[in-house]
mmCIF file of C-alpha atoms and ligand atoms in Angstrom:
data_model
loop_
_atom_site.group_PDB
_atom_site.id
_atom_site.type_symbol
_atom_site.label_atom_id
_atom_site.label_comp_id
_atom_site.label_asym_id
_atom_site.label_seq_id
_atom_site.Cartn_x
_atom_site.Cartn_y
_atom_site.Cartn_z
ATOM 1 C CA UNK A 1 -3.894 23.320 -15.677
ATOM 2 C CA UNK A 2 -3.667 24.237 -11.765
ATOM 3 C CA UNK A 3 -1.001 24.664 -9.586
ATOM 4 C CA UNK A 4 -1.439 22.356 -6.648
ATOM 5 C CA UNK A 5 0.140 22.523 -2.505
ATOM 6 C CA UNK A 6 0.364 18.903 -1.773
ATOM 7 C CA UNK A 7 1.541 19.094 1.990
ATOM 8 C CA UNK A 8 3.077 15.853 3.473
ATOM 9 C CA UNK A 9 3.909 15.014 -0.136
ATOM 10 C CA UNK A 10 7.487 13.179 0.896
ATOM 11 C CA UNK A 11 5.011 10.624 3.079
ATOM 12 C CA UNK A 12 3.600 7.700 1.716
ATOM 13 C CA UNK A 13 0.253 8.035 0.088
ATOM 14 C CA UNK A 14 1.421 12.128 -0.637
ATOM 15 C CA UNK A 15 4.333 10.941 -2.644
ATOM 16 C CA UNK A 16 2.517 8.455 -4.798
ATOM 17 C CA UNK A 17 -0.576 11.021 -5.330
ATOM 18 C CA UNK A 18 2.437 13.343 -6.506
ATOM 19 C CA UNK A 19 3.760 11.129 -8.960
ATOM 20 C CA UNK A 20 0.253 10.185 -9.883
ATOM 21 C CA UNK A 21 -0.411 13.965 -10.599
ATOM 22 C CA UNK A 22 2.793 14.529 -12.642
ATOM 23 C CA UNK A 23 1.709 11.596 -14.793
ATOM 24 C CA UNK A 24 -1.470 11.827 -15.247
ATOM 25 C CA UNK A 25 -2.525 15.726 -15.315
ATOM 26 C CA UNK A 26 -0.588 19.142 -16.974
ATOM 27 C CA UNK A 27 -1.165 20.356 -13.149
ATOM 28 C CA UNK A 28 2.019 21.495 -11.190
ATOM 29 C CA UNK A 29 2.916 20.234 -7.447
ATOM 30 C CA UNK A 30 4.493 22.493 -4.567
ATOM 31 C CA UNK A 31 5.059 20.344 -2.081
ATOM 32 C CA UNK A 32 5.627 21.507 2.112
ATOM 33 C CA UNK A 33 6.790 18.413 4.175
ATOM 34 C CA UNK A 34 8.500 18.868 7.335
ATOM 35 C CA UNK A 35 10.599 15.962 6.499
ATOM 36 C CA UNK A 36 9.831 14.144 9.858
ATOM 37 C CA UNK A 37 11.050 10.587 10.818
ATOM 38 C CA UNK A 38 8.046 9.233 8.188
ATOM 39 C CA UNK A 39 9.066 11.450 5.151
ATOM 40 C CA UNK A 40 11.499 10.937 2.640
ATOM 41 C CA UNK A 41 13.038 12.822 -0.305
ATOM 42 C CA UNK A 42 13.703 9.657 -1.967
ATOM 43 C CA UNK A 43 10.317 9.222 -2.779
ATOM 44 C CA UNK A 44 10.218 12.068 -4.879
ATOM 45 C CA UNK A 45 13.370 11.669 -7.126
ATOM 46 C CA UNK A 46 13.139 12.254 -10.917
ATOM 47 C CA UNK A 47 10.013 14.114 -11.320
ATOM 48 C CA UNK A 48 10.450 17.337 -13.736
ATOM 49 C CA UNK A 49 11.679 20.188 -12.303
ATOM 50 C CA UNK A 50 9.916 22.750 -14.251
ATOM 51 C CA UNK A 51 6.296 21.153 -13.276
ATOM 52 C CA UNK A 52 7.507 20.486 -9.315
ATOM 53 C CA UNK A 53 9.046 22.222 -6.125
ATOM 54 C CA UNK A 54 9.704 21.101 -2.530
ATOM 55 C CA UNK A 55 9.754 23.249 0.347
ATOM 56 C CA UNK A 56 10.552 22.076 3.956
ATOM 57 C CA UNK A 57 8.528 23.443 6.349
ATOM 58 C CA UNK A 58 5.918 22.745 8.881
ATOM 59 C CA UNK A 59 1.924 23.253 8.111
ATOM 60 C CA UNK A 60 1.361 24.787 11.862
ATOM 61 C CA UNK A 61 3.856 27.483 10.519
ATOM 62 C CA UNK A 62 1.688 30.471 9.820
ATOM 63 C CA UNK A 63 3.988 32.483 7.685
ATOM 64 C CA UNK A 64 5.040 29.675 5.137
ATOM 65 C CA UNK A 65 1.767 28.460 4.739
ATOM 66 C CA UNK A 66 0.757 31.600 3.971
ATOM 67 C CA UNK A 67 3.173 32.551 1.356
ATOM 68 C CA UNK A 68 2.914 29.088 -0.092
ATOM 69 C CA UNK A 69 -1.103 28.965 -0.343
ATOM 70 C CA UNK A 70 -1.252 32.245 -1.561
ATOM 71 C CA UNK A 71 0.380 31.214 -4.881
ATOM 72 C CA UNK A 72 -1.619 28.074 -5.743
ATOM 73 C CA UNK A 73 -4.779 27.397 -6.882
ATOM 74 C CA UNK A 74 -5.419 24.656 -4.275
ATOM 75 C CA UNK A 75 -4.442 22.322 -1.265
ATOM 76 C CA UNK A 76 -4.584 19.198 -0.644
ATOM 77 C CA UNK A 77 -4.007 18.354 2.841
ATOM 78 C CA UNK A 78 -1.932 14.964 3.369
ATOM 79 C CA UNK A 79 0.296 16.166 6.278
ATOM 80 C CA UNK A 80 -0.084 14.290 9.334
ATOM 81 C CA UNK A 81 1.203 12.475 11.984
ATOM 82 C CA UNK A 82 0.001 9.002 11.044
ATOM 83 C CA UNK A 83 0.892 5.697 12.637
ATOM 84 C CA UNK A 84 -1.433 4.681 15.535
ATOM 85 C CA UNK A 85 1.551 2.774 17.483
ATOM 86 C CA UNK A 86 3.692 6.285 17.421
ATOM 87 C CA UNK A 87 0.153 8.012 18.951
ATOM 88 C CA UNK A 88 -0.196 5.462 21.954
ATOM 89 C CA UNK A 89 3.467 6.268 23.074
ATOM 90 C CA UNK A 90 3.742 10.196 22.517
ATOM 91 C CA UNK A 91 0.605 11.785 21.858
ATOM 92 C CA UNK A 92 1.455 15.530 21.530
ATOM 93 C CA UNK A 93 3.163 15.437 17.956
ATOM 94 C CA UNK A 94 -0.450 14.266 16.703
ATOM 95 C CA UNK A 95 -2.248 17.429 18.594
ATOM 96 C CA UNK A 96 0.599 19.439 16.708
ATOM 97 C CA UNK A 97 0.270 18.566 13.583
ATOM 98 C CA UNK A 98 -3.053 17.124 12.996
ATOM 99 C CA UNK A 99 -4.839 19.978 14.898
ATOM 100 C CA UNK A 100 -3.036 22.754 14.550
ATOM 101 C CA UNK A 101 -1.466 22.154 11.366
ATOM 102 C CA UNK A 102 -4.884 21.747 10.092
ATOM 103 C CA UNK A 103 -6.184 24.938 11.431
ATOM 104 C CA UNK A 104 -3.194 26.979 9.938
ATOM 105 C CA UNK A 105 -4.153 25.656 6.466
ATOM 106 C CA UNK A 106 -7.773 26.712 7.271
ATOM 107 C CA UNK A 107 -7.029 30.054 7.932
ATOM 108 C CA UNK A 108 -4.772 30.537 4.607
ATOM 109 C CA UNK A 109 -7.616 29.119 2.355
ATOM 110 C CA UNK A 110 -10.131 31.227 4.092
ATOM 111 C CA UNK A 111 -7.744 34.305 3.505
ATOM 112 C CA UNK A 112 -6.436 33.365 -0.266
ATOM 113 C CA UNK A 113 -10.392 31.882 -0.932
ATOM 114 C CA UNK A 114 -8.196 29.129 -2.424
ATOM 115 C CA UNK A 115 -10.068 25.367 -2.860
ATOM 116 C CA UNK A 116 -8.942 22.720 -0.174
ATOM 117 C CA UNK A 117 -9.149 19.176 -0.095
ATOM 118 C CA UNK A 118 -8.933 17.483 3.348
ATOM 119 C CA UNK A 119 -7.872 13.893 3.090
ATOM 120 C CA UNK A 120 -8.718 11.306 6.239
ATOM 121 C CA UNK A 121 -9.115 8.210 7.516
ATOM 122 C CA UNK A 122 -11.999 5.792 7.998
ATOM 123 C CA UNK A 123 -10.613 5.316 11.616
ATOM 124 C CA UNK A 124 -12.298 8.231 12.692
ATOM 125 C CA UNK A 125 -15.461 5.877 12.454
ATOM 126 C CA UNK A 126 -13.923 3.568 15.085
ATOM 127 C CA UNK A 127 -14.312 -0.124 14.712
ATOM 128 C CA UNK A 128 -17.130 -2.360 13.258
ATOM 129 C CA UNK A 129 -17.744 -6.000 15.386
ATOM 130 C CA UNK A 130 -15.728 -8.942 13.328
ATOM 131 C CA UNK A 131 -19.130 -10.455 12.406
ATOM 132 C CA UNK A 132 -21.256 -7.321 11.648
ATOM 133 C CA UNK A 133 -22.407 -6.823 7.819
ATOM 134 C CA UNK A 134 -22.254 -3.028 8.275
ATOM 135 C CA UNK A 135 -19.854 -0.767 6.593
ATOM 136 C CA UNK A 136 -18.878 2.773 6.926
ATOM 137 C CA UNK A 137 -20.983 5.293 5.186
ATOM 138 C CA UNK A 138 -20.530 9.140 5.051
ATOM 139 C CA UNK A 139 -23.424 9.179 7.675
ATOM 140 C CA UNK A 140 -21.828 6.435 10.328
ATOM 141 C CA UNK A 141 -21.312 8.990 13.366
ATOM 142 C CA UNK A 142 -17.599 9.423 14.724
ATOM 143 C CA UNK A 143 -15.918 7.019 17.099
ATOM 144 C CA UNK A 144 -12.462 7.419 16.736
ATOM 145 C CA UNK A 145 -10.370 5.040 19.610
ATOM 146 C CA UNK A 146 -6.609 6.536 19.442
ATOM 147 C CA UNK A 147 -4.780 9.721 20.182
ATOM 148 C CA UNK A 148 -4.386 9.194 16.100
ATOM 149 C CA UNK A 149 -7.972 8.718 14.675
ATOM 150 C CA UNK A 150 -9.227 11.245 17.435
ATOM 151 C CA UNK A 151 -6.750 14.011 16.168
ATOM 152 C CA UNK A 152 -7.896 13.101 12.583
ATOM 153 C CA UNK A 153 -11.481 13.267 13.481
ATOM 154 C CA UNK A 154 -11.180 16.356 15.235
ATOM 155 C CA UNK A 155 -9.162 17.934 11.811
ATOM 156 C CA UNK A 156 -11.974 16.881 10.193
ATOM 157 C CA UNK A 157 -14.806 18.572 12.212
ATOM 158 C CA UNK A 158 -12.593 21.939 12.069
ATOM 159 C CA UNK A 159 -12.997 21.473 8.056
ATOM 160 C CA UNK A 160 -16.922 21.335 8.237
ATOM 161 C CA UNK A 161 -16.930 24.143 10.446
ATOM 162 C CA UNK A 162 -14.898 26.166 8.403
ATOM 163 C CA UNK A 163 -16.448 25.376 5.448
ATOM 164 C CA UNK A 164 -19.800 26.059 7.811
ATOM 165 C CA UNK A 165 -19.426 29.274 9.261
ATOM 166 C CA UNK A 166 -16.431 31.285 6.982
ATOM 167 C CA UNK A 167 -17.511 29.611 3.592
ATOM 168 C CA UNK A 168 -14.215 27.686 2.495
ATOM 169 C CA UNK A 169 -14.298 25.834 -0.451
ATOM 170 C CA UNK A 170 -13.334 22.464 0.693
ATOM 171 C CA UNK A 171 -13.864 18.916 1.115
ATOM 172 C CA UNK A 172 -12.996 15.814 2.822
ATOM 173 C CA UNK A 173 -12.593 11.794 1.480
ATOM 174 C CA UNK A 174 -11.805 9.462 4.358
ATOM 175 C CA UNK A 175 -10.062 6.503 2.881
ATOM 176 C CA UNK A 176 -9.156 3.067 4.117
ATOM 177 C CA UNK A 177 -6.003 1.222 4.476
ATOM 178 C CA UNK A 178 -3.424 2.200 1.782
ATOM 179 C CA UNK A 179 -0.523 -0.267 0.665
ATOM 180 C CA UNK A 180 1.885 0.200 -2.275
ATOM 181 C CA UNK A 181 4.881 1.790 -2.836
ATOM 182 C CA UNK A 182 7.209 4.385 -0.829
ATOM 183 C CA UNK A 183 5.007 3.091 2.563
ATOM 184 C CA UNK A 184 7.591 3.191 5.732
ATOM 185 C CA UNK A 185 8.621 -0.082 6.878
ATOM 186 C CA UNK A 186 7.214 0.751 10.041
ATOM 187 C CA UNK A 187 3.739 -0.102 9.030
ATOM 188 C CA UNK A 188 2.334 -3.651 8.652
ATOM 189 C CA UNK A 189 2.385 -4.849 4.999
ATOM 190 C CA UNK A 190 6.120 -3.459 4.424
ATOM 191 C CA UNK A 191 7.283 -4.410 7.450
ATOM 192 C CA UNK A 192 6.165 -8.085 6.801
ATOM 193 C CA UNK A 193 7.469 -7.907 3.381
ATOM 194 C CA UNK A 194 11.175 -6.233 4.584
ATOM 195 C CA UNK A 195 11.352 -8.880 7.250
ATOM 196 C CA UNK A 196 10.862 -11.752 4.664
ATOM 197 C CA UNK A 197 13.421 -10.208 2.445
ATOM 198 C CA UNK A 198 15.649 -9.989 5.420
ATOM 199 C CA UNK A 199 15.328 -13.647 7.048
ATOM 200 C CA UNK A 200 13.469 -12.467 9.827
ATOM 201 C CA UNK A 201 10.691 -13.943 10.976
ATOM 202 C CA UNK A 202 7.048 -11.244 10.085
ATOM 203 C CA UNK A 203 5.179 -10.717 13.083
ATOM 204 C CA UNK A 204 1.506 -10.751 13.787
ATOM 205 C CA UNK A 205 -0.622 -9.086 16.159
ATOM 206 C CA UNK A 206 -2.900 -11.070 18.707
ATOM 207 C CA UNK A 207 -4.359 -13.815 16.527
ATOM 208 C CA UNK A 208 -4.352 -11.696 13.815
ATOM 209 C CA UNK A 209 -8.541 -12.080 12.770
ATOM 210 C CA UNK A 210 -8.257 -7.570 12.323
ATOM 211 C CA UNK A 211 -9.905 -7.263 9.199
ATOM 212 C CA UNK A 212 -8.784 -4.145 7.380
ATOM 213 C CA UNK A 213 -10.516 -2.707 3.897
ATOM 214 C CA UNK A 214 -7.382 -2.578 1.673
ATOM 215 C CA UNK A 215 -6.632 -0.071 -1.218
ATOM 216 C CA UNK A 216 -4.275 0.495 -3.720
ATOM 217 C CA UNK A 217 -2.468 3.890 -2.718
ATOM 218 C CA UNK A 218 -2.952 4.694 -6.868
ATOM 219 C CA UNK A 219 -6.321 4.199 -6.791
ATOM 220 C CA UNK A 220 -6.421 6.622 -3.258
ATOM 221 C CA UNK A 221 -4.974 9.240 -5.568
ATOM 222 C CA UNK A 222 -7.487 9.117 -8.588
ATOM 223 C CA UNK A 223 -10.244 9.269 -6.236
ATOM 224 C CA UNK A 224 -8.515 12.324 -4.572
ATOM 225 C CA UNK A 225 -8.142 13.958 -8.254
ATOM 226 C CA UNK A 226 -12.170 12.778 -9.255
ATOM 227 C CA UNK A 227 -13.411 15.121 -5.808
ATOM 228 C CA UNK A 228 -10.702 17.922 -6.542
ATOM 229 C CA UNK A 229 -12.349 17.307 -10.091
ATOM 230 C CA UNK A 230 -15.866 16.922 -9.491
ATOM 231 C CA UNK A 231 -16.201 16.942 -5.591
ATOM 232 C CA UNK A 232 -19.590 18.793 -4.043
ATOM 233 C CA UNK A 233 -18.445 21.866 -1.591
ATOM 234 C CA UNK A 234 -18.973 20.651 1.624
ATOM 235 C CA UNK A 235 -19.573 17.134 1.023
ATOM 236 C CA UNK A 236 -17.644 14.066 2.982
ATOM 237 C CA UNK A 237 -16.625 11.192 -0.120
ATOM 238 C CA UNK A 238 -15.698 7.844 1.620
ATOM 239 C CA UNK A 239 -12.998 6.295 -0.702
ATOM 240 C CA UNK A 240 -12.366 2.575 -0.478
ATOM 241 C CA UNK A 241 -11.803 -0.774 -2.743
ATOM 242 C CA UNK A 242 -13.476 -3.401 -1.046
ATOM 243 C CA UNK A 243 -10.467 -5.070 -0.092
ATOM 244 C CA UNK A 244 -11.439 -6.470 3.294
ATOM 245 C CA UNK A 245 -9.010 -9.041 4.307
ATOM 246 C CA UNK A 246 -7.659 -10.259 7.947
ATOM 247 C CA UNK A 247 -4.051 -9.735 9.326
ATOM 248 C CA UNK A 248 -3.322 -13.300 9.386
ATOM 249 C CA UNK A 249 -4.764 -14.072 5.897
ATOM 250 C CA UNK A 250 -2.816 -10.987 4.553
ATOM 251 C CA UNK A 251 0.701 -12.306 6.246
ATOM 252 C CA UNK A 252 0.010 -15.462 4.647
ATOM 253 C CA UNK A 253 -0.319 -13.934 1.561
ATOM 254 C CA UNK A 254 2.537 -12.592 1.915
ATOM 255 C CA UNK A 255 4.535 -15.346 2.518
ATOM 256 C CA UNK A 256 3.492 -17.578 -0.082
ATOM 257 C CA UNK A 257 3.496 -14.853 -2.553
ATOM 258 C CA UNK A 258 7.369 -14.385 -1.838
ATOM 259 C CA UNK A 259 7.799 -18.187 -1.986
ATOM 260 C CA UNK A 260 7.800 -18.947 2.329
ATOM 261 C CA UNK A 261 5.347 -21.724 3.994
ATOM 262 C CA UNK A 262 2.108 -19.895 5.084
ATOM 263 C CA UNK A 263 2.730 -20.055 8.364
ATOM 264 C CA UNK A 264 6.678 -18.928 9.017
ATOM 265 C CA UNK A 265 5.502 -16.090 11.439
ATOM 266 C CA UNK A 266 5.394 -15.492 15.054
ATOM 267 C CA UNK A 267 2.837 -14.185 17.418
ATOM 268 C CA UNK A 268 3.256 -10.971 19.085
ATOM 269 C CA UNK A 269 1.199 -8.722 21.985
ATOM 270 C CA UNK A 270 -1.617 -7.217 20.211
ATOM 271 C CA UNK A 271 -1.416 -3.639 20.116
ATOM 272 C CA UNK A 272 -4.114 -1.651 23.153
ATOM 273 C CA UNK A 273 -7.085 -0.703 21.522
ATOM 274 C CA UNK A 274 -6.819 -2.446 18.581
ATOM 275 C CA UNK A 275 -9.972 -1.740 16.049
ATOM 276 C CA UNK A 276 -10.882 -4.998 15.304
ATOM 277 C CA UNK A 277 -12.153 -4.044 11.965
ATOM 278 C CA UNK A 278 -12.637 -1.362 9.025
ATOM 279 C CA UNK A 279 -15.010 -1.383 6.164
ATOM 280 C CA UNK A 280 -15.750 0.633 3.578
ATOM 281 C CA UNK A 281 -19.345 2.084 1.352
ATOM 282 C CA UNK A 282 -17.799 4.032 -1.145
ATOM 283 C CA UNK A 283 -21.202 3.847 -3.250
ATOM 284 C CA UNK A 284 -21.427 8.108 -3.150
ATOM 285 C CA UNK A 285 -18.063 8.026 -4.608
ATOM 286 C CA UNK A 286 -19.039 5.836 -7.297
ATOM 287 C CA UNK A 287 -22.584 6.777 -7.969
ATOM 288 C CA UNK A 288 -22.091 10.312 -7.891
ATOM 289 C CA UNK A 289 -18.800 11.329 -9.534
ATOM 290 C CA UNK A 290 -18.357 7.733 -11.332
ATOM 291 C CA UNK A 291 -14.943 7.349 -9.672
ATOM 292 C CA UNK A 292 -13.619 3.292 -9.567
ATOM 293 C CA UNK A 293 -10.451 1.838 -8.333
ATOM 294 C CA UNK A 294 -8.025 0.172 -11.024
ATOM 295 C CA UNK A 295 -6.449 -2.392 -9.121
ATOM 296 C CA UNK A 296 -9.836 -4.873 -7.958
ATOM 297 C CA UNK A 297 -7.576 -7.937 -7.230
ATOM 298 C CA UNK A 298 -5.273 -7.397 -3.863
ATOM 299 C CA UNK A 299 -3.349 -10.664 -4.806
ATOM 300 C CA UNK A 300 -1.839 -8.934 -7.991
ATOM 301 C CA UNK A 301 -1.230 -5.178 -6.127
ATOM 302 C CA UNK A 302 0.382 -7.276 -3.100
ATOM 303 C CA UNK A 303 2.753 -8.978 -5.616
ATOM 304 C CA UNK A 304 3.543 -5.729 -7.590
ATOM 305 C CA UNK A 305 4.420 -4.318 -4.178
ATOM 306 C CA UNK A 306 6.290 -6.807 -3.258
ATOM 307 C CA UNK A 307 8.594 -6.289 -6.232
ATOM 308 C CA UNK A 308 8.688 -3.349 -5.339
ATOM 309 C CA UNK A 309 10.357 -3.573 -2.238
ATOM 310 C CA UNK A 310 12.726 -6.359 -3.421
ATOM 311 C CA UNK A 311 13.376 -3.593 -5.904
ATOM 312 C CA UNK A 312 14.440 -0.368 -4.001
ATOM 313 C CA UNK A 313 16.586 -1.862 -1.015
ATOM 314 C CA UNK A 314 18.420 1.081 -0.995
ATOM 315 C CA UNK A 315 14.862 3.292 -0.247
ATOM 316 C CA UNK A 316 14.106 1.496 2.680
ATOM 317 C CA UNK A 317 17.370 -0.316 4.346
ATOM 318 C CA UNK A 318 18.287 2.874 6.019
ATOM 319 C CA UNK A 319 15.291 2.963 8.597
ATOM 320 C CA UNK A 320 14.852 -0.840 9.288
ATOM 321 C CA UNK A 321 16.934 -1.475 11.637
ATOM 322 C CA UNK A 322 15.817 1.354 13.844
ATOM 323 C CA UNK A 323 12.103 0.051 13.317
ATOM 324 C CA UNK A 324 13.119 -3.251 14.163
ATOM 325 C CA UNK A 325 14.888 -2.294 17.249
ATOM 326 C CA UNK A 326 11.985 -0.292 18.343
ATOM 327 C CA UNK A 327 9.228 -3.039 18.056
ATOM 328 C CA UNK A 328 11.505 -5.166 19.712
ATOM 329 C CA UNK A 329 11.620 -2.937 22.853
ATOM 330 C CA UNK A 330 7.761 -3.093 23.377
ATOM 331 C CA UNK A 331 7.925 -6.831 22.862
ATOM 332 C CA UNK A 332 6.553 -6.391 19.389
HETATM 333 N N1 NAD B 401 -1.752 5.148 5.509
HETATM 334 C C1 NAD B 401 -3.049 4.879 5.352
HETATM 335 O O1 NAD B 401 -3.426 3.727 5.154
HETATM 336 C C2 NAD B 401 -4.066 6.000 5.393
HETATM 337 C C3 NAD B 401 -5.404 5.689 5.160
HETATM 338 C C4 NAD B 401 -6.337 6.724 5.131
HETATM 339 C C5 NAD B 401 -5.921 8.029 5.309
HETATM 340 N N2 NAD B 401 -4.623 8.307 5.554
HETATM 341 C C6 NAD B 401 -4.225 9.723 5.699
HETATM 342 O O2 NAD B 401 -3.403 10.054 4.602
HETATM 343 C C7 NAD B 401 -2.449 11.028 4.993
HETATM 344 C C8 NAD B 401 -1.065 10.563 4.662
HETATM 345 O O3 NAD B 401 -0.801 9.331 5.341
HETATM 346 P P1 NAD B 401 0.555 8.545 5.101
HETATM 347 O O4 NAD B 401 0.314 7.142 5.449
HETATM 348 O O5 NAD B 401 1.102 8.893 3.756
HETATM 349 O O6 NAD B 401 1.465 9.226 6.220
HETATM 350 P P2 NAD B 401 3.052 9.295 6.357
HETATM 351 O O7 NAD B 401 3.312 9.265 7.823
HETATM 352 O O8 NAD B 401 3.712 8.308 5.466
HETATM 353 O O9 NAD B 401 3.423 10.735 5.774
HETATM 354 C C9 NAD B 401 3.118 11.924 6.444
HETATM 355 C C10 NAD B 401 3.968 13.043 5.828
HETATM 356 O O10 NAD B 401 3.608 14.271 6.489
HETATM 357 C C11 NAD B 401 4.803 14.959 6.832
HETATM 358 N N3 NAD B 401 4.521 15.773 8.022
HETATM 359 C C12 NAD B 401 4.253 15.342 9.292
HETATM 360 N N4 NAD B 401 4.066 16.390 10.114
HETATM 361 C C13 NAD B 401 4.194 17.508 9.335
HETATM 362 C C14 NAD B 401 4.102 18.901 9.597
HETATM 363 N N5 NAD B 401 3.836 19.367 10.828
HETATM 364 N N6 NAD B 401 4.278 19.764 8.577
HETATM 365 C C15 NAD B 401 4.555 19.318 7.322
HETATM 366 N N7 NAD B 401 4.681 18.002 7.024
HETATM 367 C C16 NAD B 401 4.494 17.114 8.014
HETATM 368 C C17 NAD B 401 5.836 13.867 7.116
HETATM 369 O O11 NAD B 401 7.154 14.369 6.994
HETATM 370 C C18 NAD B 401 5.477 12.849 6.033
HETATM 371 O O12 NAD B 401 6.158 13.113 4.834
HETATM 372 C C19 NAD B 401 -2.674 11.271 6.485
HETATM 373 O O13 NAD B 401 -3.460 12.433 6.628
HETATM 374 C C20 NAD B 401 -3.431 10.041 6.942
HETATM 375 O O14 NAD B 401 -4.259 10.335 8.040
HETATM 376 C C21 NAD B 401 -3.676 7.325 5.601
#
């Protein structure tokens, strides 16, 4: 049994690696969320008290980080600022958080000589051309293209170095696209499937051929618990499901699956910079610490997610208006 800090925990892939802890290990959760516009309590309702506490705070705060990492056994890092849109409009959040924030939690490790797991993105790889066979592998050198996957590859590089020169006991998984349950409606699988529950009309970027690598956010969080488990010190896992599918085909998808014609959606501006697309090698993962993801056909996950949302109106009608509203005013 350990005691774990899960910060950003009241996001969307923290929550569900939460529950997924509660349910799965004896190991109790301390969660620190700052509770911005992207986290919600509701996401963490009904789990046991005596195995889990929240705290509100803010990882770039040195004294509560302190404090909280001093009575755990270890971190894992999920706090960030996280949609790429948000980072091409206001930038300096992303510095805040993802930088800083980052750092702070570095120095309490290094102090407590507690364990710390660093969770990332494949974006900090940049983009692979639409008809190249490559994929990402934990030796593809660092591209990132927005104010987002640069602030997440620079977190990254401060975790190598402090793992390099002050001998923290920490590593890193950079993971592809999540979708599931408790994601904000902001991003692009809920917000197609809350706009078809509305009546409104899901919108798609450009022509839509962006391939992402999709992943079940459960299967994001066993791999997570496999390196806390069995991870190397030092060593970079890349955690994906090969789930590579394109916008358009996953709107589609979509739409049929929640009984629309395929093609009830409009065209919108694609977003600047827009990595064209993601894939994922996670053949280290696999080979060396025998970690596989549960859910291997997107089809069903999509359609459990779906339910999902047509399930818990009440978690997500509060912000979709506001999303709506703001797409709307960049024409999106
Ligand atoms: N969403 C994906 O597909 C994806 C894929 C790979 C990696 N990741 C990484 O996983 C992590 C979680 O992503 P997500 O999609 O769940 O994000 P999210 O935006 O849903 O959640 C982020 C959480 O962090 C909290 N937070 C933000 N700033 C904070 C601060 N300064 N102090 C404390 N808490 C703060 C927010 O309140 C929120 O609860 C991020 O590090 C992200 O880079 C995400």
């Amino acid at each position: 049994m350990a005691r774990l800090l899960v910060t950003g925990g009241a996001g969307f892939i923290g929550s569900n690696f939460v529950h997924h802890v509660l349910d799965h290990t004896d190991h109790d959760v301390v969660v620190l969320d700052k509770l911005t516009y992207a986290g919600n309590l509701a996401s963490l309702d009904g789990l046991p008290a005596d195995r889990f506490r929240f705290v509100q705070g803010d990882i770039a705060d040195p004294t509560v980080v302190d404090e909280l990492v001093g009575g755990v056994d270890a971190v894992v890092h999920y706090a960030a600022e996280s949609h790429n849109d948000n980072s091409l409009h206001d930038p300096r959040p992303f510095l805040d958080t993802n930088i800083i924030g980052t750092y702070t939690l570095l120095e309490a490790v290094r102090r407590h000589e507690k364990r710390f797991h660093h969770i990332s993105t494949d974006e900090v790889y940049g983009d692979l051309e639409l008809d190249d066979p490559a994929r990402f592998t934990e030796h593809t050198p660092y591209n990132p293209s927005s104010p987002y996957s640069s602030t997440k590859a620079g977190s990254d590089l401060l975790v190598r170095a402090w793992v390099r020169s002050f001998g923290v006991q920490a590593t890193i998984s950079n993971c592809s696209n999540n979708y599931g349950p408790y994601q904000h409606v902001e991003k692009f699988i809920p917000r197609q499937i809350t706009n078809v529950i509305r009546g409104i009309r899901p919108k798609l970027y450009g022509a839509g051929e962006n391939v992402r690598d999709w992943i079940h956010a459960d299967d994001h969080s066993s791999a997570v618990l496999t390196i806390l488990d069995r991870g190397v010190i030092g060593e970079t896992y890349l955690i994906g499901a090969d789930g590579e599918k394109n916008n358009k085909d996953v709107v589609e998808l979509i739409l049929t699956l929640m009984g629309q014609p395929a093609d009830a959606y409009d065209h919108v501006t694609d977003r600047a910079g827009h990595d064209l697309r993601y894939a994922i090698d996670s053949t280290k993962l696999r080979t060396d610490l025998g970690w596989a993801p549960q859910y291997s056909d997107f089809e069903a996950g999509l359609a459990a997610t779906i339910d999902w949302y047509r399930n818990n109106e009440a978690w997500w009608a509060p912000t979709k208006d506001g999303v709506e509203a703001f797409y709307a005013s960049k024409g999106q």
